[in-house]
CSV table of C-alpha atoms and ligand atoms in Angstrom, one decimal:
chain,number,residue,atom,x,y,z
Z,1,UNK,CA,7.2,4.6,7.1
Z,2,UNK,CA,4.5,7.6,7.8
Z,3,UNK,CA,1.3,7.3,9.7
Z,4,UNK,CA,-1.6,9.7,9.9
Z,5,UNK,CA,-3.3,11.0,13.2
Z,6,UNK,CA,-6.8,12.2,12.7
Z,7,UNK,CA,-8.8,14.1,15.4
Z,8,UNK,CA,-12.4,13.8,14.5
Z,9,UNK,CA,-15.4,16.1,14.7
Z,10,UNK,CA,-14.5,18.9,12.3
Z,11,UNK,CA,-17.2,19.3,9.5
Z,12,UNK,CA,-15.3,19.7,6.2
Z,13,UNK,CA,-15.8,23.2,4.8
Z,14,UNK,CA,-14.5,25.1,1.8
Z,15,UNK,CA,-13.3,24.0,-1.7
Z,16,UNK,CA,-11.1,21.2,-2.9
Z,17,UNK,CA,-9.5,20.8,-6.5
Z,18,UNK,CA,-9.7,17.2,-7.9
Z,19,UNK,CA,-6.6,15.8,-9.6
Z,20,UNK,CA,-6.4,13.9,-12.9
Z,21,UNK,CA,-7.7,10.3,-12.7
Z,22,UNK,CA,-5.3,7.5,-11.8
Z,23,UNK,CA,-7.1,4.7,-13.6
Z,24,UNK,CA,-7.1,6.7,-16.8
Z,25,UNK,CA,-3.5,7.9,-16.5
Z,26,UNK,CA,-2.0,4.3,-16.2
Z,27,UNK,CA,-3.5,2.9,-19.4
Z,28,UNK,CA,-2.9,6.2,-21.1
Z,29,UNK,CA,0.8,6.0,-20.2
Z,30,UNK,CA,0.9,2.5,-21.4
Z,31,UNK,CA,-0.6,3.7,-24.9
Z,32,UNK,CA,2.4,6.0,-25.5
Z,33,UNK,CA,4.2,2.7,-26.3
Z,34,UNK,CA,2.1,2.5,-29.5
Z,35,UNK,CA,4.2,5.1,-31.3
Z,36,UNK,CA,7.6,6.2,-31.6
Z,37,UNK,CA,6.6,9.9,-31.5
Z,38,UNK,CA,6.5,11.9,-28.4
Z,39,UNK,CA,3.2,12.0,-26.5
Z,40,UNK,CA,2.5,14.8,-23.8
Z,41,UNK,CA,0.2,13.8,-21.1
Z,42,UNK,CA,-1.3,16.7,-19.1
Z,43,UNK,CA,-3.3,16.7,-15.7
Z,44,UNK,CA,-1.4,13.7,-14.5
Z,45,UNK,CA,-1.9,13.0,-10.8
Z,46,UNK,CA,1.1,13.2,-8.6
Z,47,UNK,CA,1.0,9.5,-7.3
Z,48,UNK,CA,3.5,6.7,-6.5
Z,49,UNK,CA,1.7,4.4,-9.2
Z,50,UNK,CA,2.3,7.0,-11.7
Z,51,UNK,CA,5.9,7.1,-11.0
Z,52,UNK,CA,5.9,3.2,-11.0
Z,53,UNK,CA,4.5,3.3,-14.4
Z,54,UNK,CA,7.1,5.9,-15.5
Z,55,UNK,CA,10.0,3.6,-14.3
Z,56,UNK,CA,8.4,0.8,-16.3
Z,57,UNK,CA,8.3,2.5,-19.4
Z,58,UNK,CA,11.8,3.9,-19.0
Z,59,UNK,CA,12.9,0.2,-18.3
Z,60,UNK,CA,11.4,-0.7,-21.7
Z,61,UNK,CA,13.5,2.0,-23.4
Z,62,UNK,CA,11.2,5.0,-23.6
Z,63,UNK,CA,12.4,8.3,-22.9
Z,64,UNK,CA,10.3,9.5,-19.9
Z,65,UNK,CA,10.3,13.1,-18.9
Z,66,UNK,CA,8.5,15.0,-16.2
Z,67,UNK,CA,7.9,18.5,-17.6
Z,68,UNK,CA,6.2,19.7,-14.5
Z,69,UNK,CA,4.4,18.0,-11.5
Z,70,UNK,CA,1.4,17.1,-13.7
Z,71,UNK,CA,2.8,17.0,-17.3
Z,72,UNK,CA,4.8,14.1,-18.7
Z,73,UNK,CA,6.4,13.5,-22.0
Z,74,UNK,CA,7.0,9.9,-23.2
Z,75,UNK,CA,8.9,9.1,-26.4
Z,76,UNK,CA,9.0,5.4,-27.1
Z,77,UNK,CA,11.5,5.3,-29.9
Z,78,UNK,CA,13.3,1.9,-29.7
Z,79,UNK,CA,11.6,-0.4,-27.0
Z,80,UNK,CA,12.1,-3.8,-25.6
Z,81,UNK,CA,9.1,-6.2,-25.4
Z,82,UNK,CA,10.0,-7.6,-22.1
Z,83,UNK,CA,8.7,-6.2,-18.7
Z,84,UNK,CA,10.3,-7.8,-15.6
Z,85,UNK,CA,8.5,-9.2,-12.5
Z,86,UNK,CA,10.4,-6.9,-10.1
Z,87,UNK,CA,8.8,-3.8,-11.7
Z,88,UNK,CA,5.5,-5.2,-12.6
Z,89,UNK,CA,4.7,-6.8,-9.1
Z,90,UNK,CA,4.6,-3.2,-7.7
Z,91,UNK,CA,1.4,-2.4,-9.6
Z,92,UNK,CA,-1.3,-4.6,-11.0
Z,93,UNK,CA,-2.3,-2.1,-13.6
Z,94,UNK,CA,1.1,-2.8,-15.3
Z,95,UNK,CA,-0.8,-5.7,-17.0
Z,96,UNK,CA,-2.0,-3.2,-19.6
Z,97,UNK,CA,1.5,-3.0,-21.0
Z,98,UNK,CA,0.7,-6.3,-22.9
Z,99,UNK,CA,-1.8,-4.7,-25.4
Z,100,UNK,CA,0.6,-2.0,-26.7
Z,101,UNK,CA,3.7,-4.2,-26.7
Z,102,UNK,CA,1.9,-7.0,-28.7
Z,103,UNK,CA,0.2,-4.2,-30.9
Z,104,UNK,CA,3.4,-2.4,-31.7
Z,105,UNK,CA,6.2,-5.2,-31.5
Z,106,UNK,CA,4.0,-8.2,-32.4
Z,107,UNK,CA,5.3,-9.9,-29.2
Z,108,UNK,CA,5.6,-9.3,-25.4
Z,109,UNK,CA,6.9,-11.0,-22.4
Z,110,UNK,CA,5.3,-9.7,-19.2
Z,111,UNK,CA,5.0,-11.0,-15.7
Z,112,UNK,CA,1.7,-12.5,-14.6
Z,113,UNK,CA,0.1,-10.2,-11.9
Z,114,UNK,CA,0.4,-11.6,-8.5
Z,115,UNK,CA,-2.3,-11.8,-5.7
Z,116,UNK,CA,-4.3,-8.9,-4.4
Z,117,UNK,CA,-5.9,-8.3,-1.0
Z,118,UNK,CA,-9.1,-7.3,-2.6
Z,119,UNK,CA,-9.7,-10.7,-4.0
Z,120,UNK,CA,-8.8,-13.0,-6.8
Z,121,UNK,CA,-8.0,-10.9,-10.0
Z,122,UNK,CA,-7.3,-13.3,-12.9
Z,123,UNK,CA,-6.5,-12.2,-16.5
Z,124,UNK,CA,-8.3,-15.1,-18.2
Z,125,UNK,CA,-10.5,-12.6,-20.2
Z,126,UNK,CA,-7.3,-10.5,-21.3
Z,127,UNK,CA,-5.6,-13.8,-22.7
Z,128,UNK,CA,-8.9,-15.0,-24.2
Z,129,UNK,CA,-9.1,-11.8,-25.9
Z,130,UNK,CA,-5.6,-11.8,-27.4
Z,131,UNK,CA,-5.9,-15.3,-28.7
Z,132,UNK,CA,-8.9,-14.1,-30.6
Z,133,UNK,CA,-6.7,-11.6,-32.1
Z,134,UNK,CA,-4.4,-14.5,-33.5
Z,135,UNK,CA,-1.7,-14.2,-30.7
Z,136,UNK,CA,0.0,-17.5,-29.5
Z,137,UNK,CA,0.3,-17.5,-25.7
Z,138,UNK,CA,2.5,-19.4,-23.4
Z,139,UNK,CA,2.7,-19.1,-19.7
Z,140,UNK,CA,6.1,-20.1,-18.3
Z,141,UNK,CA,8.0,-19.2,-15.0
Z,142,UNK,CA,5.3,-16.7,-14.0
Z,143,UNK,CA,5.6,-14.8,-17.4
Z,144,UNK,CA,3.0,-14.5,-20.2
Z,145,UNK,CA,4.9,-14.9,-23.4
Z,146,UNK,CA,2.8,-13.7,-26.5
Z,147,UNK,CA,3.7,-14.3,-30.2
Z,148,UNK,CA,1.8,-11.7,-32.0
Z,149,UNK,CA,3.4,-12.3,-35.6
Z,150,UNK,CA,0.0,-13.4,-36.7
Z,151,UNK,CA,-2.0,-10.6,-35.0
Z,152,UNK,CA,-5.1,-9.5,-36.8
Z,153,UNK,CA,-8.6,-8.2,-36.1
Z,154,UNK,CA,-11.2,-10.6,-34.6
Z,155,UNK,CA,-14.4,-10.8,-32.6
Z,156,UNK,CA,-13.9,-10.6,-28.9
Z,157,UNK,CA,-16.4,-11.1,-26.1
Z,158,UNK,CA,-15.1,-9.6,-22.9
Z,159,UNK,CA,-18.1,-10.4,-20.4
Z,160,UNK,CA,-16.9,-12.4,-17.3
Z,161,UNK,CA,-18.5,-13.7,-13.9
Z,162,UNK,CA,-18.4,-10.2,-12.8
Z,163,UNK,CA,-19.3,-8.3,-15.8
Z,164,UNK,CA,-16.8,-6.7,-18.1
Z,165,UNK,CA,-13.2,-6.1,-17.5
Z,166,UNK,CA,-11.7,-2.6,-17.4
Z,167,UNK,CA,-8.0,-3.2,-18.0
Z,168,UNK,CA,-8.9,-6.1,-20.2
Z,169,UNK,CA,-10.9,-3.8,-22.5
Z,170,UNK,CA,-8.0,-1.5,-22.4
Z,171,UNK,CA,-5.5,-4.1,-23.4
Z,172,UNK,CA,-7.4,-5.7,-26.4
Z,173,UNK,CA,-8.4,-2.0,-27.6
Z,174,UNK,CA,-4.6,-1.0,-27.8
Z,175,UNK,CA,-3.5,-4.2,-29.4
Z,176,UNK,CA,-6.5,-3.8,-31.9
Z,177,UNK,CA,-5.4,-0.3,-32.9
Z,178,UNK,CA,-2.5,-1.9,-34.9
Z,179,UNK,CA,-4.0,-5.1,-35.8
Z,180,UNK,CA,-4.7,-5.4,-39.5
Z,181,UNK,CA,-8.7,-5.7,-40.1
Z,182,UNK,CA,-11.6,-5.2,-37.9
Z,183,UNK,CA,-12.0,-6.0,-34.3
Z,184,UNK,CA,-15.3,-6.0,-32.6
Z,185,UNK,CA,-15.0,-5.9,-28.8
Z,186,UNK,CA,-18.5,-7.1,-27.3
Z,187,UNK,CA,-19.4,-6.6,-23.5
Z,188,UNK,CA,-16.5,-4.0,-23.3
Z,189,UNK,CA,-16.1,-1.9,-20.2
Z,190,UNK,CA,-17.4,1.6,-20.6
Z,191,UNK,CA,-16.0,3.3,-17.5
Z,192,UNK,CA,-15.1,7.0,-18.0
Z,193,UNK,CA,-11.4,6.0,-17.9
Z,194,UNK,CA,-11.9,3.5,-20.8
Z,195,UNK,CA,-13.5,6.2,-22.7
Z,196,UNK,CA,-10.5,8.6,-21.9
Z,197,UNK,CA,-8.2,6.0,-23.2
Z,198,UNK,CA,-10.2,5.8,-26.4
Z,199,UNK,CA,-10.1,9.5,-27.0
Z,200,UNK,CA,-6.4,9.4,-26.4
Z,201,UNK,CA,-6.0,6.6,-29.1
Z,202,UNK,CA,-8.2,8.5,-31.6
Z,203,UNK,CA,-5.9,11.5,-30.9
Z,204,UNK,CA,-3.0,9.4,-32.0
Z,205,UNK,CA,-4.8,8.3,-35.2
Z,206,UNK,CA,-6.6,5.1,-34.1
Z,207,UNK,CA,-9.9,4.3,-35.8
Z,208,UNK,CA,-12.4,3.4,-33.0
Z,209,UNK,CA,-16.4,3.4,-33.2
Z,210,UNK,CA,-18.9,2.9,-30.3
Z,211,UNK,CA,-16.8,4.8,-27.7
Z,212,UNK,CA,-18.7,4.8,-24.4
Z,213,UNK,CA,-20.7,1.8,-25.4
Z,214,UNK,CA,-20.3,-1.9,-24.6
Z,215,UNK,CA,-19.6,-2.6,-28.4
Z,216,UNK,CA,-16.5,-1.1,-29.7
Z,217,UNK,CA,-15.3,-1.5,-33.4
Z,218,UNK,CA,-11.6,-0.9,-34.2
Z,219,UNK,CA,-10.3,-0.8,-37.6
Z,220,UNK,CA,-6.5,-1.5,-37.4
Z,221,UNK,CA,-4.2,1.3,-38.8
Z,222,UNK,CA,-0.6,1.0,-40.2
Z,223,UNK,CA,0.9,3.3,-37.5
Z,224,UNK,CA,0.0,5.8,-34.7
Z,225,UNK,CA,1.4,9.2,-34.2
Z,226,UNK,CA,2.1,11.2,-31.1
Z,227,UNK,CA,-0.2,13.8,-29.4
Z,228,UNK,CA,-0.9,15.9,-26.6
Z,229,UNK,CA,-3.7,14.8,-24.3
Z,230,UNK,CA,-5.4,16.0,-21.1
Z,231,UNK,CA,-6.6,13.3,-18.6
Z,232,UNK,CA,-10.1,13.5,-17.0
Z,233,UNK,CA,-10.7,14.3,-13.4
Z,234,UNK,CA,-10.6,11.3,-10.9
Z,235,UNK,CA,-14.2,10.5,-10.2
Z,236,UNK,CA,-13.2,8.2,-7.3
Z,237,UNK,CA,-11.3,11.1,-5.5
Z,238,UNK,CA,-14.0,13.3,-6.1
Z,239,UNK,CA,-16.5,10.7,-4.7
Z,240,UNK,CA,-14.5,10.2,-1.6
Z,241,UNK,CA,-14.5,13.9,-0.9
Z,242,UNK,CA,-18.3,14.0,-1.5
Z,243,UNK,CA,-18.7,11.2,1.2
Z,244,UNK,CA,-16.2,13.0,3.3
Z,245,UNK,CA,-18.5,15.9,3.4
Z,246,UNK,CA,-21.6,13.7,4.0
Z,247,UNK,CA,-19.9,11.9,6.9
Z,248,UNK,CA,-18.6,15.0,8.6
Z,249,UNK,CA,-21.9,17.0,8.1
Z,250,UNK,CA,-19.9,19.5,6.1
Z,251,UNK,CA,-20.3,21.9,3.2
Z,252,UNK,CA,-17.7,21.4,0.5
Z,253,UNK,CA,-17.4,22.7,-3.1
Z,254,UNK,CA,-15.6,20.1,-5.2
Z,255,UNK,CA,-13.8,21.7,-8.2
Z,256,UNK,CA,-12.7,20.1,-11.5
Z,257,UNK,CA,-15.0,17.1,-11.2
Z,258,UNK,CA,-17.4,15.8,-13.7
Z,259,UNK,CA,-21.1,15.5,-12.2
Z,260,UNK,CA,-22.0,12.9,-15.0
Z,261,UNK,CA,-19.2,10.4,-13.8
Z,262,UNK,CA,-20.9,10.2,-10.4
Z,263,UNK,CA,-24.5,9.8,-11.1
Z,264,UNK,CA,-24.9,6.4,-9.3
Z,265,UNK,CA,-23.4,7.8,-6.2
Z,266,UNK,CA,-25.6,10.9,-6.3
Z,267,UNK,CA,-28.7,8.8,-6.8
Z,268,UNK,CA,-27.9,6.9,-3.7
Z,269,UNK,CA,-27.1,10.1,-1.6
Z,270,UNK,CA,-30.4,11.6,-2.7
Z,271,UNK,CA,-32.1,8.4,-1.6
Z,272,UNK,CA,-30.2,8.8,1.9
Z,273,UNK,CA,-31.5,12.4,2.1
Z,274,UNK,CA,-28.6,14.4,0.8
Z,275,UNK,CA,-29.5,15.8,-2.6
Z,276,UNK,CA,-26.4,16.6,-4.7
Z,277,UNK,CA,-27.7,19.4,-7.3
Z,278,UNK,CA,-26.1,19.6,-10.8
Z,279,UNK,CA,-24.0,22.7,-10.6
Z,280,UNK,CA,-21.8,24.7,-12.8
Z,281,UNK,CA,-19.8,22.6,-15.4
Z,282,UNK,CA,-17.0,21.3,-13.2
Z,283,UNK,CA,-18.2,22.1,-9.8
Z,284,UNK,CA,-20.0,19.9,-7.2
Z,285,UNK,CA,-21.5,21.4,-4.2
Z,286,UNK,CA,-22.2,19.0,-1.3
Z,287,UNK,CA,-24.0,20.6,1.8
Z,288,UNK,CA,-24.7,18.1,4.5
Z,289,UNK,CA,-24.8,20.6,7.4
Z,290,UNK,CA,-27.4,19.7,9.9
Z,291,UNK,CA,-28.7,16.8,7.9
Z,292,UNK,CA,-29.5,13.4,9.3
Z,293,UNK,CA,-29.3,10.7,6.6
Z,294,UNK,CA,-31.2,7.5,6.1
Z,295,UNK,CA,-29.7,4.1,5.4
Z,296,UNK,CA,-29.7,2.8,1.8
Z,297,UNK,CA,-28.8,-0.5,0.2
Z,298,UNK,CA,-25.9,-0.5,-2.4
Z,299,UNK,CA,-24.9,-3.0,-5.1
Z,300,UNK,CA,-21.6,-2.5,-6.8
Z,301,UNK,CA,-21.5,-3.3,-10.6
Z,302,UNK,CA,-19.4,-2.1,-13.6
Z,303,UNK,CA,-20.1,1.4,-14.8
Z,304,UNK,CA,-22.5,3.2,-15.0
Z,305,UNK,CA,-23.7,1.4,-11.7
Z,306,UNK,CA,-22.3,2.1,-8.4
Z,307,UNK,CA,-18.4,1.8,-8.4
Z,308,UNK,CA,-16.8,-0.8,-6.4
Z,309,UNK,CA,-13.9,1.8,-5.7
Z,310,UNK,CA,-16.5,3.8,-3.5
Z,311,UNK,CA,-17.9,0.8,-1.7
Z,312,UNK,CA,-15.4,1.0,1.3
Z,313,UNK,CA,-16.2,4.7,1.7
Z,314,UNK,CA,-20.0,4.2,1.4
Z,315,UNK,CA,-19.8,1.4,4.2
Z,316,UNK,CA,-18.0,4.1,6.3
Z,317,UNK,CA,-20.8,6.4,5.8
Z,318,UNK,CA,-23.6,3.8,6.4
Z,319,UNK,CA,-21.6,2.9,9.6
Z,320,UNK,CA,-22.8,6.1,11.2
Z,321,UNK,CA,-26.1,6.4,9.6
Z,322,UNK,CA,-28.7,5.0,12.0
Z,323,UNK,CA,-30.8,2.1,10.6
Z,324,UNK,CA,-29.9,-1.1,8.7
Z,325,UNK,CA,-28.2,-0.9,5.2
Z,326,UNK,CA,-26.9,-3.7,3.0
Z,327,UNK,CA,-23.9,-3.1,0.8
Z,328,UNK,CA,-23.4,-6.0,-1.7
Z,329,UNK,CA,-20.0,-6.3,-3.6
Z,330,UNK,CA,-20.5,-7.9,-7.0
Z,331,UNK,CA,-17.3,-6.8,-8.6
Z,332,UNK,CA,-14.9,-8.1,-5.9
Z,333,UNK,CA,-17.1,-10.3,-3.7
Z,334,UNK,CA,-14.3,-10.4,-0.9
Z,335,UNK,CA,-13.5,-6.6,-0.9
Z,336,UNK,CA,-14.2,-6.0,2.8
Z,337,UNK,CA,-10.7,-5.6,4.4
Z,338,UNK,CA,-12.0,-2.3,5.7
Z,339,UNK,CA,-14.7,-3.9,7.8
Z,340,UNK,CA,-12.6,-5.4,10.7
Z,341,UNK,CA,-10.8,-2.0,11.0
Z,342,UNK,CA,-14.1,-0.1,11.1
Z,343,UNK,CA,-15.4,-2.6,13.7
Z,344,UNK,CA,-12.3,-1.6,15.8
Z,345,UNK,CA,-13.8,1.9,15.7
Z,346,UNK,CA,-17.1,0.7,17.0
Z,347,UNK,CA,-19.0,0.1,13.7
Z,348,UNK,CA,-21.6,-2.6,13.8
Z,349,UNK,CA,-21.1,-4.7,10.5
Z,350,UNK,CA,-21.5,-8.2,9.7
Z,351,UNK,CA,-20.2,-9.9,6.5
Z,352,UNK,CA,-22.8,-12.3,4.9
Z,353,UNK,CA,-21.2,-13.8,1.6
Z,354,UNK,CA,-20.6,-10.8,-0.7
Z,355,UNK,CA,-22.6,-8.5,1.5
Z,356,UNK,CA,-22.0,-6.1,4.5
Z,357,UNK,CA,-25.0,-5.8,6.9
Z,358,UNK,CA,-24.6,-2.5,8.6
Z,359,UNK,CA,-26.4,-1.2,11.7
Z,360,UNK,CA,-25.5,2.4,12.0
Z,361,UNK,CA,-24.2,3.6,15.2
Z,362,UNK,CA,-24.5,7.1,16.6
Z,363,UNK,CA,-20.7,7.5,17.1
Z,364,UNK,CA,-17.4,5.9,16.0
Z,365,UNK,CA,-14.5,6.1,18.5
Z,366,UNK,CA,-10.9,6.9,17.4
Z,367,UNK,CA,-8.4,3.9,17.4
Z,368,UNK,CA,-5.2,2.7,15.7
Z,369,UNK,CA,-6.4,1.0,12.5
Z,370,UNK,CA,-4.4,-0.5,9.5
Z,371,UNK,CA,-4.8,0.3,5.9
Z,372,UNK,CA,-4.9,-2.9,3.8
Z,373,UNK,CA,-5.4,-1.4,0.5
Z,374,UNK,CA,-6.0,2.0,-1.4
Z,375,UNK,CA,-9.8,2.4,-1.0
Z,376,UNK,CA,-9.9,0.6,2.5
Z,377,UNK,CA,-7.5,3.3,3.5
Z,378,UNK,CA,-9.7,6.1,2.2
Z,379,UNK,CA,-12.7,4.4,4.1
Z,380,UNK,CA,-10.6,4.7,7.4
Z,381,UNK,CA,-9.6,8.4,6.9
Z,382,UNK,CA,-13.3,9.1,6.4
Z,383,UNK,CA,-14.2,7.2,9.5
Z,384,UNK,CA,-11.5,9.1,11.4
Z,385,UNK,CA,-12.9,12.4,10.4
Z,386,UNK,CA,-16.3,11.4,11.9
Z,387,UNK,CA,-15.2,9.6,15.1
Z,388,UNK,CA,-14.6,11.1,18.4
Z,389,UNK,CA,-11.0,11.1,19.6
Z,390,UNK,CA,-7.9,10.2,17.7
Z,391,UNK,CA,-7.5,7.7,14.9
Z,392,UNK,CA,-4.1,6.5,14.0
Z,393,UNK,CA,-3.9,5.1,10.4
Z,394,UNK,CA,-0.9,3.0,9.5
Z,395,UNK,CA,0.5,1.7,6.2
Z,396,UNK,CA,-0.6,4.9,4.4
Z,397,UNK,CA,1.6,4.2,1.5
Z,398,UNK,CA,-1.5,2.5,0.3
Z,399,UNK,CA,-3.5,5.8,0.1
Z,400,UNK,CA,-0.6,7.6,-1.6
Z,401,UNK,CA,-0.9,5.2,-4.5
Z,402,UNK,CA,-4.3,6.8,-5.4
Z,403,UNK,CA,-4.9,10.1,-3.8
Z,404,UNK,CA,-2.6,13.1,-4.3
Z,405,UNK,CA,-1.6,14.9,-1.1
Z,406,UNK,CA,-4.9,13.8,0.5
Z,407,UNK,CA,-4.0,14.9,4.1
Z,408,UNK,CA,-3.2,18.4,2.8
Z,409,UNK,CA,-6.4,18.6,1.0
Z,410,UNK,CA,-8.4,17.5,3.9
Z,411,UNK,CA,-6.4,20.0,6.3
Z,412,UNK,CA,-7.5,22.7,3.7
Z,413,UNK,CA,-11.1,21.6,4.4
Z,414,UNK,CA,-10.5,22.1,8.1
Z,415,UNK,CA,-9.8,18.5,9.0
Z,416,UNK,CA,-7.3,18.0,12.1
Z,417,UNK,CA,-5.1,15.6,10.3
Z,418,UNK,CA,-1.3,15.2,10.7
Z,419,UNK,CA,1.1,13.0,8.8
Z,420,UNK,CA,4.2,11.8,10.8
Z,421,UNK,CA,6.8,9.1,10.9
Z,422,UNK,CA,5.7,6.0,12.6
Z,423,UNK,CA,8.2,6.4,15.3
Z,424,UNK,CA,6.3,9.4,16.6
Z,425,UNK,CA,3.1,7.3,17.2
Z,426,UNK,CA,2.2,6.5,20.8
Z,427,UNK,CA,4.2,3.4,21.8
Z,428,UNK,CA,1.2,1.5,23.0
Z,429,UNK,CA,-0.2,1.7,19.6
Z,430,UNK,CA,3.1,0.6,18.0
Z,431,UNK,CA,3.0,-2.4,20.4
Z,432,UNK,CA,-0.6,-3.1,19.4
Z,433,UNK,CA,0.3,-2.6,15.8
Z,434,UNK,CA,3.2,-5.2,16.3
Z,435,UNK,CA,0.7,-7.7,17.6
Z,436,UNK,CA,-1.7,-7.0,14.6
Z,437,UNK,CA,1.1,-7.4,11.9
Z,438,UNK,CA,1.7,-11.1,13.2
R,501,EPZ,C1,-9.9,-1.6,-12.7
R,501,EPZ,O1,-9.2,-2.9,-12.4
R,501,EPZ,C2,-9.4,-0.5,-11.7
R,501,EPZ,N1,-7.9,-0.5,-11.8
R,501,EPZ,C3,-9.8,-1.0,-10.3
R,501,EPZ,O2,-9.5,0.1,-9.4
R,501,EPZ,C4,-11.2,-1.2,-10.3
R,501,EPZ,O3,-11.7,-1.7,-9.1
R,501,EPZ,C5,-11.8,-2.2,-11.3
R,501,EPZ,O4,-11.1,-1.7,-12.6
R,501,EPZ,C6,-13.2,-2.3,-11.5
R,501,EPZ,O5,-13.9,-1.1,-11.7
R,501,EPZ,C7,-7.4,0.4,-12.7
R,501,EPZ,O6,-8.1,0.9,-13.7
R,501,EPZ,C8,-5.9,0.6,-12.6
R,501,EPZ,P1,-11.6,-5.7,-13.8
R,501,EPZ,P2,-9.3,-4.1,-13.3
R,501,EPZ,O7,-10.6,-6.4,-14.7
R,501,EPZ,O8,-9.4,-3.8,-14.7
R,501,EPZ,C9,-12.8,-10.2,-12.8
R,501,EPZ,C10,-8.4,1.1,-7.5
R,501,EPZ,O9,-9.0,1.1,-6.2
R,501,EPZ,N2,-11.9,-10.5,-14.1
R,501,EPZ,O10,-12.6,-4.7,-14.4
R,501,EPZ,O11,-8.1,-5.0,-12.9
R,501,EPZ,C11,-12.0,-9.5,-11.8
R,501,EPZ,O12,-11.4,-10.5,-10.9
R,501,EPZ,C12,-8.6,-0.2,-8.4
R,501,EPZ,O13,-8.2,2.3,-8.1
R,501,EPZ,C13,-11.9,-11.8,-14.4
R,501,EPZ,O14,-12.5,-12.7,-13.9
R,501,EPZ,O15,-10.6,-4.9,-12.8
R,501,EPZ,C14,-13.0,-8.7,-11.1
R,501,EPZ,O16,-13.9,-9.4,-10.1
R,501,EPZ,C15,-8.7,-1.4,-7.5
R,501,EPZ,N3,-11.0,-12.0,-15.4
R,501,EPZ,C16,-13.9,-8.2,-12.1
R,501,EPZ,O17,-13.6,-9.1,-13.1
R,501,EPZ,C17,-10.2,-11.2,-16.1
R,501,EPZ,O18,-9.5,-11.5,-17.1
R,501,EPZ,C18,-13.5,-6.7,-12.6
R,501,EPZ,O19,-12.2,-6.6,-12.9
R,501,EPZ,C19,-10.4,-9.9,-15.7
R,501,EPZ,C20,-11.2,-9.5,-14.6
C-alpha cells in the first residue's frame, strides 16, 4: 500500500491538463450494455474505478478492450443479467447496471449496494422509478431481482429528501430508452455527467427530449446501435486544482476544462476575493498570487448549485482563510470525514448538524493523516500543500479511484509531493497509524 509525503509551502504554478470525467464514464460504460454493437469510448480517465467497471462488464459477457490508455471498446454481444456482490461491492456506481440490463434483457439480478463512509446512500428512488416502468422487484439475500417482462414507459418522479438523484436518473433513463411507449422523468438530475450520458444515448439512437433540464421525456425505441463517444472533462478534478491554486497562492492554467460546469464554484471564489475570468474555450486561469481571501458560506445542493464533491476541498480552503465561514452539506449531511484529519493539522472546525463552522487559521502544520474517501483525500492533499512541514497521507487508494496521476500532476505544478510504499514512512507515524486504525 502506498502513502504520499507532501512538503507544503510551494505555490502551484504552470498548467495542468484535466482528464475525462469519472462520473460520466461509469454510467456511459454501463450504457454500452444496451446494444450488441461495439461502442468506442474516448477520453476515459485512467482510474481504478474504470477498471472495476470494465471487469464487471467483462464478467457479464461483454468483450472489453482497452485500445489505448484513454480509449476503450465495449461489445456487449451475448450478456448475462446477473452481477455478483464480489464485483459490485467494490464500487457503488455499479448500481447503474440495473437500468441497461432490465432495458435490454427485461430482467436483472444485481447486488444491493453496501454502506458508504460519506453517509446513508439508499436506492429507494431507483426502485420506485423501475416499478413505475412496470418492473416487479424482489429483494432477496442482498440482491435486487427485477422482472421487466412488462417494462413500458411511465411517469416517474425522482425527487427525494436531498433533491434529485444522479445515478437514479441515469438508471431510469437507460431502461426507458428500450421501454415501449413514453417515459417522463420529473425532478431528474441535470448534472453535466447526466447530460453526457443523454448525449451518448442519443448517439446510440435513443429518443430523449429535455436534456439538461429537470424534465426528461424518453420515447422507447426497438433497439440501439453502437457509436463512438468522447467523454466530457472532469469538473471535480478541475475544481480541485482551482482550489489547490487558491490554497497555495499559486498561478495555474487548467486545460481541457469547461468553465460553464463550475460557475457555482467561481461565484463563491469571486465572493471570497478571487475572480476567475472566463478565458479561452477550454482554459481556466487561476491567479491567487499575493491575494488574501475572505471567508464565505457554502451550501451544497444538486447541480447547478455548489457540488458536494468539492465540499471537502472548500473546507480545506476556508480552514486557512482568516474569519468565520459555514459550510452546509445538504446532499450528504454526514459527509465530514475530512474534518477530524484537518483538525489534526491545526484547523479550527466544529461540526453542528450538517454544517462545518470554520474559523480560519494563519497556518496548518503537516501531520500524518488518513484518507477516508475520495474527496476527503483530495482535501488532505490540498491541506498538505498549504501546511508548514511534512504531511503524510495514508490509504491513498481512495484518491486513485477518482484522480488520474494526481501526484504527478501536482509535481508538474511545482508541488513537493512523493508517493512511496508505506514501509518507507517514518515508523513513529506507522505506530501512530496503527493506533488510529483501531
Ligand atoms: C453521484 O452519486 C456521484 N457518483 C457522487 O460522486 C456525487 O456525490 C453524487 O452523485 C451527488 O452529486 C457518481 O456519479 C458515480 P445521488 P449518486 O443518488 O448518484 C439520496 C464522487 O465523489 N438518495 O444523487 O449515488 C442520497 O442518499 C461521488 O465522485 C436517496 O435518498 O448520488 C444522497 O443523499 C461520491 N435515495 C442524495 O440523494 C435514492 O434512491 C444524492 O444522491 C438515491 C439517492
